[in-house]
Amino acid sequence: MLEVIGRSLAIGIGATALLDLWALFLNRAFGIPLANWAMVGRWFAHLPRGRFMHHTIADTPPVQGELAIGWIMHYLIGALFAAIVIMIWGLDWARHPTLIPALIVGVVTVGCGWFILQPGMGFGLAASKRPNANQVRLIGLINHVVFGLGLWLAALLMR
């Protein structure tokens, strides 16, 4: 069990770091805005208070430490997604990683943003209330493919 936890943390943190580097590249090269982790932190901080849905997260009262909460949750969820790969394909995958399982989890997990986070933050299903919904969806999908690649690469580095 300790190996599963350790590998999940290392692989998930590595994959999330690659995703963040990718986001920086997109921002610098194409002007695509970076994620606002304070708003994500605000959303998570309101969950224990019984508030899942927000008209718009920006109109929800701020929470102390929301930026730190957002960043921590971002990396913990990356580790959780890595644990999913290991739980489905086993520790053998982590010891001898292959690309396809990592890509599958990367692509499938875009659904968490589309169907949980974005509606909860007031952006609608798959960002349907955003004026640039298709762009948000495409960037989200590409980002999750990059995250899947990151899962595979981080696992390769741990062999």
Tab-separated table of C-alpha atoms in Angstrom:
chain	number	residue	atom	x	y	z
A	1	MET	CA	0.000	0.000	0.000
A	2	LEU	CA	2.864	2.401	0.751
A	3	GLU	CA	4.252	1.793	-2.720
A	4	VAL	CA	0.880	2.660	-4.267
A	5	ILE	CA	0.684	5.884	-2.253
A	6	GLY	CA	4.294	6.848	-2.940
A	7	ARG	CA	4.103	6.155	-6.648
A	8	SER	CA	0.709	7.887	-6.925
A	9	LEU	CA	2.107	11.007	-5.271
A	10	ALA	CA	5.310	11.051	-7.313
A	11	ILE	CA	3.656	10.261	-10.654
A	12	GLY	CA	0.718	12.599	-10.032
A	13	ILE	CA	2.910	15.494	-8.914
A	14	GLY	CA	5.215	14.968	-11.890
A	15	ALA	CA	2.330	14.849	-14.357
A	16	THR	CA	0.686	17.909	-12.818
A	17	ALA	CA	3.963	19.826	-12.952
A	18	LEU	CA	4.254	18.994	-16.674
A	19	LEU	CA	0.684	20.203	-17.157
A	20	ASP	CA	1.564	23.473	-15.413
A	21	LEU	CA	4.627	23.932	-17.619
A	22	TRP	CA	2.402	23.296	-20.653
A	23	ALA	CA	-0.039	25.951	-19.403
A	24	LEU	CA	2.830	28.435	-19.027
A	25	PHE	CA	3.914	27.678	-22.588
A	26	LEU	CA	0.374	28.233	-23.907
A	27	ASN	CA	0.164	31.470	-21.955
A	28	ARG	CA	3.495	32.835	-23.159
A	29	ALA	CA	3.207	31.610	-26.762
A	30	PHE	CA	-0.499	32.183	-27.449
A	31	GLY	CA	-1.810	34.369	-24.624
A	32	ILE	CA	-4.109	31.658	-23.293
A	33	PRO	CA	-4.960	32.666	-19.718
A	34	LEU	CA	-3.607	30.611	-16.849
A	35	ALA	CA	-6.027	28.833	-14.530
A	36	ASN	CA	-7.152	30.910	-11.577
A	37	TRP	CA	-6.367	28.515	-8.748
A	38	ALA	CA	-7.786	30.963	-6.176
A	39	MET	CA	-11.263	30.442	-7.666
A	40	VAL	CA	-10.785	26.671	-7.612
A	41	GLY	CA	-9.651	26.954	-3.992
A	42	ARG	CA	-12.728	29.037	-3.202
A	43	TRP	CA	-14.948	26.360	-4.731
A	44	PHE	CA	-13.264	23.591	-2.705
A	45	ALA	CA	-13.350	25.675	0.477
A	46	HIS	CA	-17.117	26.092	0.176
A	47	LEU	CA	-17.766	22.349	-0.215
A	48	PRO	CA	-17.548	21.563	3.540
A	49	ARG	CA	-19.962	24.445	4.083
A	50	GLY	CA	-22.523	22.614	1.968
A	51	ARG	CA	-22.191	24.770	-1.113
A	52	PHE	CA	-21.495	22.818	-4.310
A	53	MET	CA	-23.095	25.081	-6.909
A	54	HIS	CA	-22.376	28.789	-7.361
A	55	HIS	CA	-24.083	31.275	-9.639
A	56	THR	CA	-20.566	32.402	-10.463
A	57	ILE	CA	-17.614	31.602	-8.271
A	58	ALA	CA	-16.267	35.141	-8.646
A	59	ASP	CA	-19.371	36.477	-6.839
A	60	THR	CA	-18.968	34.007	-3.967
A	61	PRO	CA	-17.303	35.507	-0.889
A	62	PRO	CA	-13.535	34.910	-0.792
A	63	VAL	CA	-12.038	32.406	1.629
A	64	GLN	CA	-8.793	32.879	3.505
A	65	GLY	CA	-6.035	30.870	1.841
A	66	GLU	CA	-8.075	30.089	-1.276
A	67	LEU	CA	-5.081	30.370	-3.603
A	68	ALA	CA	-3.083	27.866	-1.541
A	69	ILE	CA	-6.149	25.602	-1.301
A	70	GLY	CA	-6.537	25.700	-5.083
A	71	TRP	CA	-2.908	24.806	-5.753
A	72	ILE	CA	-2.896	22.020	-3.150
A	73	MET	CA	-6.101	20.515	-4.542
A	74	HIS	CA	-4.728	20.771	-8.088
A	75	TYR	CA	-1.729	18.620	-7.134
A	76	LEU	CA	-3.690	16.252	-4.858
A	77	ILE	CA	-6.151	15.567	-7.668
A	78	GLY	CA	-3.214	14.888	-9.988
A	79	ALA	CA	-2.008	12.301	-7.456
A	80	LEU	CA	-5.534	10.864	-7.215
A	81	PHE	CA	-5.695	10.479	-10.996
A	82	ALA	CA	-2.294	8.731	-10.906
A	83	ALA	CA	-3.675	6.409	-8.227
A	84	ILE	CA	-6.582	5.586	-10.544
A	85	VAL	CA	-4.157	4.420	-13.235
A	86	ILE	CA	-2.346	2.253	-10.679
A	87	MET	CA	-5.571	0.863	-9.197
A	88	ILE	CA	-6.942	-0.098	-12.610
A	89	TRP	CA	-3.750	-1.349	-14.287
A	90	GLY	CA	-1.887	-2.344	-11.116
A	91	LEU	CA	1.522	-1.607	-9.692
A	92	ASP	CA	2.996	-3.430	-12.652
A	93	TRP	CA	1.937	-0.466	-14.791
A	94	ALA	CA	3.812	1.913	-12.478
A	95	ARG	CA	6.898	-0.311	-12.613
A	96	HIS	CA	6.696	-0.790	-16.409
A	97	PRO	CA	4.536	2.073	-17.705
A	98	THR	CA	2.847	2.061	-21.062
A	99	LEU	CA	1.337	5.081	-22.759
A	100	ILE	CA	-2.244	3.984	-23.492
A	101	PRO	CA	-3.499	3.572	-19.875
A	102	ALA	CA	-2.069	6.982	-18.973
A	103	LEU	CA	-3.716	8.619	-21.996
A	104	ILE	CA	-7.045	6.924	-21.243
A	105	VAL	CA	-7.071	8.295	-17.695
A	106	GLY	CA	-5.882	11.687	-18.931
A	107	VAL	CA	-8.699	11.982	-21.463
A	108	VAL	CA	-11.431	10.510	-19.257
A	109	THR	CA	-10.613	12.818	-16.353
A	110	VAL	CA	-11.401	15.900	-18.428
A	111	GLY	CA	-14.966	14.937	-17.501
A	112	CYS	CA	-14.290	15.971	-13.896
A	113	GLY	CA	-13.711	19.519	-15.079
A	114	TRP	CA	-16.566	19.499	-17.557
A	115	PHE	CA	-19.218	17.844	-15.397
A	116	ILE	CA	-18.219	18.692	-11.803
A	117	LEU	CA	-15.926	21.702	-11.488
A	118	GLN	CA	-17.203	23.940	-14.282
A	119	PRO	CA	-20.905	23.527	-13.428
A	120	GLY	CA	-20.119	23.907	-9.735
A	121	MET	CA	-18.293	27.167	-10.369
A	122	GLY	CA	-21.230	28.514	-12.383
A	123	PHE	CA	-19.788	28.004	-15.861
A	124	GLY	CA	-22.343	25.384	-16.958
A	125	LEU	CA	-21.798	21.820	-18.181
A	126	ALA	CA	-18.552	21.715	-20.146
A	127	ALA	CA	-18.289	25.515	-19.846
A	128	SER	CA	-21.560	25.940	-21.768
A	129	LYS	CA	-22.219	29.335	-20.143
A	130	ARG	CA	-18.856	30.731	-21.210
A	131	PRO	CA	-18.721	32.853	-24.380
A	132	ASN	CA	-15.708	30.805	-25.540
A	133	ALA	CA	-17.087	27.412	-24.490
A	134	ASN	CA	-15.617	25.478	-27.428
A	135	GLN	CA	-12.176	26.958	-26.837
A	136	VAL	CA	-12.378	26.097	-23.121
A	137	ARG	CA	-13.412	22.528	-23.996
A	138	LEU	CA	-10.638	22.076	-26.562
A	139	ILE	CA	-7.959	23.474	-24.257
A	140	GLY	CA	-9.253	21.285	-21.422
A	141	LEU	CA	-9.086	18.184	-23.610
A	142	ILE	CA	-5.595	18.991	-24.881
A	143	ASN	CA	-4.446	19.755	-21.333
A	144	HIS	CA	-5.694	16.388	-20.133
A	145	VAL	CA	-3.892	14.624	-22.984
A	146	VAL	CA	-0.735	16.432	-21.848
A	147	PHE	CA	-1.482	15.327	-18.278
A	148	GLY	CA	-1.829	11.730	-19.530
A	149	LEU	CA	1.541	12.032	-21.251
A	150	GLY	CA	2.870	13.395	-17.972
A	151	LEU	CA	1.569	10.360	-16.079
A	152	TRP	CA	3.444	8.101	-18.455
A	153	LEU	CA	6.653	10.173	-18.449
A	154	ALA	CA	6.687	10.549	-14.661
A	155	ALA	CA	6.171	6.795	-14.270
A	156	LEU	CA	9.016	6.165	-16.724
A	157	LEU	CA	11.300	8.410	-14.670
A	158	MET	CA	10.504	6.399	-11.538
A	159	ARG	CA	11.459	3.002	-12.985
